[in-house]
Tab-separated table of C-alpha atoms in Angstrom:
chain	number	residue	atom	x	y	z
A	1	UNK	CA	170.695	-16.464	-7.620
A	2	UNK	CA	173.416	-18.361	-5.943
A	3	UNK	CA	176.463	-16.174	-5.068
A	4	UNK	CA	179.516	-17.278	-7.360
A	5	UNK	CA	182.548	-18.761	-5.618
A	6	UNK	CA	185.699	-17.236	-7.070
A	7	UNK	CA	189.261	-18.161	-6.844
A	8	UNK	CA	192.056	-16.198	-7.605
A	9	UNK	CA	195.194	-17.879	-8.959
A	10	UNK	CA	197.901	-14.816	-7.929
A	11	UNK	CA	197.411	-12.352	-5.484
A	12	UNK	CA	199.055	-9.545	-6.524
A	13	UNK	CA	198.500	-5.873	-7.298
A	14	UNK	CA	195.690	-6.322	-9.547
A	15	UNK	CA	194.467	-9.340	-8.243
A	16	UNK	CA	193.654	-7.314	-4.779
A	17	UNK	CA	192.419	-4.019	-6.350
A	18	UNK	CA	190.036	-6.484	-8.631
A	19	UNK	CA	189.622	-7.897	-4.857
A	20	UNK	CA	189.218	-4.357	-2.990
A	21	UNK	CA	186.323	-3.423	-5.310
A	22	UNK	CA	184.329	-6.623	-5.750
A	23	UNK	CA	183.869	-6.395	-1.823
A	24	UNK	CA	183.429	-2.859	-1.648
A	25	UNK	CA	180.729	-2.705	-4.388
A	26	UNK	CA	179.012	-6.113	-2.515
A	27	UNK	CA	179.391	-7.664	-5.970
A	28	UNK	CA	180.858	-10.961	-4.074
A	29	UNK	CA	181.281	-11.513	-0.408
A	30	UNK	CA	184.588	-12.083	1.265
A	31	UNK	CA	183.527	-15.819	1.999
A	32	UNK	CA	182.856	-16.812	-1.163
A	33	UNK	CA	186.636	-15.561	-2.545
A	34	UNK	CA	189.797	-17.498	-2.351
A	35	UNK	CA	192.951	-16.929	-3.558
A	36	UNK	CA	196.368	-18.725	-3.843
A	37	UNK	CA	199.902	-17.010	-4.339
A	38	UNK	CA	203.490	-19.088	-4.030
A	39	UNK	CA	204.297	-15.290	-1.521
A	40	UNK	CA	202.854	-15.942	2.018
A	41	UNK	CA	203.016	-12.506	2.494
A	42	UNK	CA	200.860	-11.555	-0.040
A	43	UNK	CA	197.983	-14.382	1.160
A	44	UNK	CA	198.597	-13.366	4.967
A	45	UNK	CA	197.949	-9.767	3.639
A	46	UNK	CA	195.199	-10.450	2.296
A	47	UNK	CA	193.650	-12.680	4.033
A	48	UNK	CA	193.931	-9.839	7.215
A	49	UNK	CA	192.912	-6.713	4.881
A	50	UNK	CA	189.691	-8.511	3.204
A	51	UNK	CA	188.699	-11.469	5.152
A	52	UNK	CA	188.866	-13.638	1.968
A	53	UNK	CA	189.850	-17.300	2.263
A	54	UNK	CA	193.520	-18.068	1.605
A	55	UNK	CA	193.818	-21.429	4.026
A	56	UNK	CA	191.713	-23.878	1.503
A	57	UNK	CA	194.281	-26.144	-0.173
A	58	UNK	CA	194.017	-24.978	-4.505
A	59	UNK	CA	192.823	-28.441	-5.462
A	60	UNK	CA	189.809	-27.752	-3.249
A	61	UNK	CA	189.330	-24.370	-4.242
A	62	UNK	CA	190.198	-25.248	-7.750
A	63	UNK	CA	186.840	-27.657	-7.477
A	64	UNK	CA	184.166	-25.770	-5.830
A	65	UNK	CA	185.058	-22.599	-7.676
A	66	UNK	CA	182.375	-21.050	-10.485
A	67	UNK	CA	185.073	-18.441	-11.971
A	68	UNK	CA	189.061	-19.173	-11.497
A	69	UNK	CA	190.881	-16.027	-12.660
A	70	UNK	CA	194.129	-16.626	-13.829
A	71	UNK	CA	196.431	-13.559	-12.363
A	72	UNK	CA	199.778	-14.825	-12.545
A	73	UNK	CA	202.768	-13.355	-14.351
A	74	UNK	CA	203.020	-13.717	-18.037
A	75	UNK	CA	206.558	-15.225	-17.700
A	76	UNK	CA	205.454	-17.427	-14.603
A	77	UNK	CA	204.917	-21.084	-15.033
A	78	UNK	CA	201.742	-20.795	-17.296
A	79	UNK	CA	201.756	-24.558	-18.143
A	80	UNK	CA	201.870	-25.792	-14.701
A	81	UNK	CA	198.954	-23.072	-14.429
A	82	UNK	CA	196.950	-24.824	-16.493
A	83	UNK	CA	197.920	-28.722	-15.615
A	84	UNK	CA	196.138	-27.195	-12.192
A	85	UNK	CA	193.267	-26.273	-13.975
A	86	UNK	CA	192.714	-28.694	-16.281
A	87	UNK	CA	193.073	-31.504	-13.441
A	88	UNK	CA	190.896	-29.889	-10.382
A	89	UNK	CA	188.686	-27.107	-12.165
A	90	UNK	CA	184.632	-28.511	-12.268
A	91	UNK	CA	183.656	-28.603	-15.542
A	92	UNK	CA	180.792	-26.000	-15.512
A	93	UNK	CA	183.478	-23.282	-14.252
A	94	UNK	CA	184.845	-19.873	-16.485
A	95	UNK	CA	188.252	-19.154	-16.467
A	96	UNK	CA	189.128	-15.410	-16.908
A	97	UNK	CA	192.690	-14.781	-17.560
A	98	UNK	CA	194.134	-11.094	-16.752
A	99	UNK	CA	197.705	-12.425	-18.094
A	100	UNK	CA	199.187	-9.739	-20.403
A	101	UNK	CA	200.011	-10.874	-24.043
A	102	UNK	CA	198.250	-14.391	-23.793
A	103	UNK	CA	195.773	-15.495	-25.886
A	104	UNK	CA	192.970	-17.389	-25.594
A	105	UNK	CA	194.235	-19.555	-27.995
A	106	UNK	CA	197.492	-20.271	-25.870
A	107	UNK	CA	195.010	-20.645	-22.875
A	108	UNK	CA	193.119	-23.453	-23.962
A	109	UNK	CA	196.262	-25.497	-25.205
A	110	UNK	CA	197.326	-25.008	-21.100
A	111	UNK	CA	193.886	-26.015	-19.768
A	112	UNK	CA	192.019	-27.802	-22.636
A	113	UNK	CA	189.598	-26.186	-25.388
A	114	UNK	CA	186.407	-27.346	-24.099
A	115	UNK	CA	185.444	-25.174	-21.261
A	116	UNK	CA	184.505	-21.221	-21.036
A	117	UNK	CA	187.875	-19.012	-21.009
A	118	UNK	CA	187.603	-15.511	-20.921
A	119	UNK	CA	190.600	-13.151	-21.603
A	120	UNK	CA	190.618	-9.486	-19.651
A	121	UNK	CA	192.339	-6.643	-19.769
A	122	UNK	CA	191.439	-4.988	-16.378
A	123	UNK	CA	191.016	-1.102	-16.644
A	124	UNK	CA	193.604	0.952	-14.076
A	125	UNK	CA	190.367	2.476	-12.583
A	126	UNK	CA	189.146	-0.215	-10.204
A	127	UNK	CA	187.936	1.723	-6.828
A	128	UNK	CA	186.108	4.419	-9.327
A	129	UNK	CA	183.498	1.846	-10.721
A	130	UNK	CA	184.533	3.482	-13.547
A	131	UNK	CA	186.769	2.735	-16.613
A	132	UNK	CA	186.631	-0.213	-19.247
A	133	UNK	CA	187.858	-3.295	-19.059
A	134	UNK	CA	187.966	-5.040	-22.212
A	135	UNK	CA	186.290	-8.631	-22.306
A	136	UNK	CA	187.311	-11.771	-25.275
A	137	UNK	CA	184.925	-14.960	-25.149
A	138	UNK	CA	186.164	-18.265	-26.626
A	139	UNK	CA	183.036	-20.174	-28.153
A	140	UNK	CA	182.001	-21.564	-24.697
A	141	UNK	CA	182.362	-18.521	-22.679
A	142	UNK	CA	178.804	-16.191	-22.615
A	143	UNK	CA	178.295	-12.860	-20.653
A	144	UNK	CA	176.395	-14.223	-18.656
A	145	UNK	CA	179.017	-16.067	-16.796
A	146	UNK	CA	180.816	-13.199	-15.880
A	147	UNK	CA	179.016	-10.232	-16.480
A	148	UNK	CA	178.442	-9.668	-12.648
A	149	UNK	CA	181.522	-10.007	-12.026
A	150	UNK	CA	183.264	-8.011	-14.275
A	151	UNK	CA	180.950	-4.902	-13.583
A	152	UNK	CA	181.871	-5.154	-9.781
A	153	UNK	CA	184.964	-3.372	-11.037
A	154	UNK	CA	184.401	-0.575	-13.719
A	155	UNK	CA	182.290	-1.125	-17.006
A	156	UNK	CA	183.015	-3.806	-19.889
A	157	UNK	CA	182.994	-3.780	-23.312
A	158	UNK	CA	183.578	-6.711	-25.559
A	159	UNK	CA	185.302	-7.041	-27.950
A	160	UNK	CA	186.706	-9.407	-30.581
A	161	UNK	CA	189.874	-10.347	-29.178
A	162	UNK	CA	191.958	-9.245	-32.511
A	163	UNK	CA	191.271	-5.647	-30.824
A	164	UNK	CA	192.510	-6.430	-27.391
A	165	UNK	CA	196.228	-5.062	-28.503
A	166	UNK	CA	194.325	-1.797	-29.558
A	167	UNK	CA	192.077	-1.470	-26.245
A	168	UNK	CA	194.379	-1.578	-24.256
A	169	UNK	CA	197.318	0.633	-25.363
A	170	UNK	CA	194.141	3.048	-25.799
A	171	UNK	CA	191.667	2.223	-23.075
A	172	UNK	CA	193.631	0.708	-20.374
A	173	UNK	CA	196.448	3.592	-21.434
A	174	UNK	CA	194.235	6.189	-21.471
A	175	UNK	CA	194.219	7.369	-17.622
A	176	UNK	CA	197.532	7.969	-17.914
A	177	UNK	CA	197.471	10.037	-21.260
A	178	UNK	CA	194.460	11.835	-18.899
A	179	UNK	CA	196.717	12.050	-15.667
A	180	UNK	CA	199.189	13.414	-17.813
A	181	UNK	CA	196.961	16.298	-19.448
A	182	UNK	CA	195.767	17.850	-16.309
A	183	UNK	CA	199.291	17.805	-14.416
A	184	UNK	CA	200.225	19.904	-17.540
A	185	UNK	CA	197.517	21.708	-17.399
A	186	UNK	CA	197.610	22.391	-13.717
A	187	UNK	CA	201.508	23.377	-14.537
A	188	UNK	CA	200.176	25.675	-16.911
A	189	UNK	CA	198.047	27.798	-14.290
A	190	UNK	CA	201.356	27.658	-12.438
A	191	UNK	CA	203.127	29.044	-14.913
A	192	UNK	CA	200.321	32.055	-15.597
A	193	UNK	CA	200.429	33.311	-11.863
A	194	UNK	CA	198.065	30.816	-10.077
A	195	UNK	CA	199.007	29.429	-6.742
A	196	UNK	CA	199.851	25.436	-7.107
A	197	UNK	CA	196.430	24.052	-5.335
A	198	UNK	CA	194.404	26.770	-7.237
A	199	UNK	CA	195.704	25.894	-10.564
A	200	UNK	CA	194.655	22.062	-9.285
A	201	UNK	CA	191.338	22.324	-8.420
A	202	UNK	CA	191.004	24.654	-11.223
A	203	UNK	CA	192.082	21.578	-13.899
A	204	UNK	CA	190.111	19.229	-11.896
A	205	UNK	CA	187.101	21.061	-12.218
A	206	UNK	CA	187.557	21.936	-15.285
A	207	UNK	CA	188.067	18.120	-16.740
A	208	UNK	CA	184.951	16.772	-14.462
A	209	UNK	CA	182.991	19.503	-15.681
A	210	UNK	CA	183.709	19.368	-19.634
A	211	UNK	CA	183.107	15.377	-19.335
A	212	UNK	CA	179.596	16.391	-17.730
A	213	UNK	CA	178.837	18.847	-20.451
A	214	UNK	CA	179.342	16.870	-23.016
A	215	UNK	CA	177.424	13.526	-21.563
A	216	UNK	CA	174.268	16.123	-20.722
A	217	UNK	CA	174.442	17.901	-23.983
A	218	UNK	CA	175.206	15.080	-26.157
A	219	UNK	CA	177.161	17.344	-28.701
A	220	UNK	CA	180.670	16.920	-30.452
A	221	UNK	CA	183.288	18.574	-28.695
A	222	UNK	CA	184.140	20.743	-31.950
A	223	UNK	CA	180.721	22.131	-31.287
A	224	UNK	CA	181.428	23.048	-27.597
A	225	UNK	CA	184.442	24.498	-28.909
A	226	UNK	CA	182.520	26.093	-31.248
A	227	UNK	CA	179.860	27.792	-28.586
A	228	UNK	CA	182.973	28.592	-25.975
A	229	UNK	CA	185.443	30.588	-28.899
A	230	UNK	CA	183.985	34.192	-29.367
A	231	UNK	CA	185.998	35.572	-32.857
A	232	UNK	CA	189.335	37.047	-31.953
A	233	UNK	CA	188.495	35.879	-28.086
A	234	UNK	CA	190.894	34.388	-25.358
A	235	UNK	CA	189.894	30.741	-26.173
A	236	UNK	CA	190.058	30.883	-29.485
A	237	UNK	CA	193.881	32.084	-29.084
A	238	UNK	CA	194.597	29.322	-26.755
A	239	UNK	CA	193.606	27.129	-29.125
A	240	UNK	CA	195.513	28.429	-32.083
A	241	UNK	CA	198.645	28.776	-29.590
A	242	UNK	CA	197.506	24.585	-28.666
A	243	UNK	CA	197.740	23.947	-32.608
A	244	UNK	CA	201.225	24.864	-32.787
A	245	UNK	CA	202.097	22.811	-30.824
A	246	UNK	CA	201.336	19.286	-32.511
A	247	UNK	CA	198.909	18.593	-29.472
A	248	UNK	CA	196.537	16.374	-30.902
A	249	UNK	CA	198.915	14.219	-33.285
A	250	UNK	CA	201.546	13.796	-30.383
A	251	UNK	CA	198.695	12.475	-28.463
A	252	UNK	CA	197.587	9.965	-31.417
A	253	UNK	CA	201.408	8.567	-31.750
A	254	UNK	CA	201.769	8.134	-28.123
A	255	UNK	CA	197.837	5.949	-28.742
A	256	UNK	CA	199.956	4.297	-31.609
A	257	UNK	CA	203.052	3.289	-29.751
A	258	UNK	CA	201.269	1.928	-26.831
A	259	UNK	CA	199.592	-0.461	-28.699
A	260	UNK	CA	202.629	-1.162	-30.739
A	261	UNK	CA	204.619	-1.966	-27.406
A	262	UNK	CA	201.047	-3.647	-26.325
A	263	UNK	CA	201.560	-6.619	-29.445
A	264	UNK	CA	205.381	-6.585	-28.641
A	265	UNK	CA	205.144	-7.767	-25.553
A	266	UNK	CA	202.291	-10.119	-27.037
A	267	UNK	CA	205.333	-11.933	-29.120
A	268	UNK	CA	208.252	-11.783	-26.548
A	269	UNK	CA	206.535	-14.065	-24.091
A	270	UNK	CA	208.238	-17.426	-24.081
């Protein structure tokens, strides 16, 4: 199978980590990616960091590409975007949008209706290989297209696109309601008597190693809960101390208001 020639319109943050991985996993080569930013600095970066091509003039790119993600700003020029697009982009070719709060809807009025567009939300989690990103196909899009591609950066799941508000004040969120958890936790070891890089490697551990158990066991956490709490034990008085404290429903409302603030910013772009 032919290696797929991919051009990146926007070369920032995401862009490159989308970038980083794809080459570090071998899921594209850095000849067959291009990429096109109005910063030189970003391109000359790069260009020296990756080896990718950023010296092809966009038409040209624009032509030979099979996939053209779209990695602009949402409040860049989003119609010029697509003029490009539309005018230069082989007809064969997927477009994958990462723009925040667009729809694929709003996509095809800026490049036309008729070809494959695919709208991602990239997960946070890029150099893990691990981590969802959540995938939307218009009617001409398959998987096939750009299921290679895609899984050169985390995992995929896809979805209907009425649920990509939801996935991604929940799934793109989550790392951070994770990162969150164990610096508390961590804190809390503090707090007991533990030195700091004890209490760390302690909540590390301890997260890696509940995630394992409950992949190799396959059960519900309620019934690791259930196997770990002896009657009147330590656990079991953690947890009853953890109750108090609204843990689990704070966590749900801050799920809630992400994706709240997710559709906001859906509606506020011009």
């Amino acid at each position: 199978m032919a290696e797929q020639r991919i051009h990146f319109i926007g070369g920032g943050q995401m862009a490159e980590a989308i970038i980083r991985a794809i080459i570090a996993n071998q899921t594209a080569s850095a000849r067959s990616i291009t990429v096109a930013d109005i910063n030189e600095e970003r391109i000359r970066l790069l260009n020296e960091k990756y080896g990718i091509l950023t010296d092809i003039r966009q038409e040209v790119a624009l032509s030979e590409a099979d996939l053209i993600i779209i990695a602009v700003r949402p409040q860049d020029n989003l119609t010029e975007v697509g003029q490009l697009v539309h005018e230069y982009a082989g007809k064969n070719s997927a477009v994958i949008s990462i723009v925040a709060g667009v729809t694929i809807e709003q996509l095809a009025s800026y490049i036309g209706g008729d070809r494959a567009i695919i709208r991602v939300i990239p997960n946070t989690l890029t150099d893990t290989g691990l981590g969802y990103s959540g995938v939307a196909l218009n009617a001409h899009a398959t998987k096939e297209q750009v299921d290679v591609f895609l899984n050169g950066f985390g995992k995929v799941q896809y979805l209907d696109e009425s649920l990509i508000d939801t996935f991604t004040g929940y799934g793109v969120a989550g790392p951070n309601y994770v990162y969150y958890f164990i610096e508390s936790l961590a804190d809390a070891g503090v707090l007991a008597g533990l030195p700091r890089e004890q209490a760390w490697q302690v909540a590390l551990e301890n997260v890696e190693g509940a995630v394992a158990m409950l992949r190799q066991t396959k059960l519900h956490p309620r019934q690791l809960l259930d196997i770990n709490n002896s009657p009147g034990g330590v656990g079991i008085h953690g947890l009853y101390e953890l109750n108090n404290s609204d843990f689990a429903a704070g966590l749900q409302r801050s799920v809630l208001a992400a994706v709240k603030r997710t559709a906001e910013l859906g509606k506020d772009r011009p």
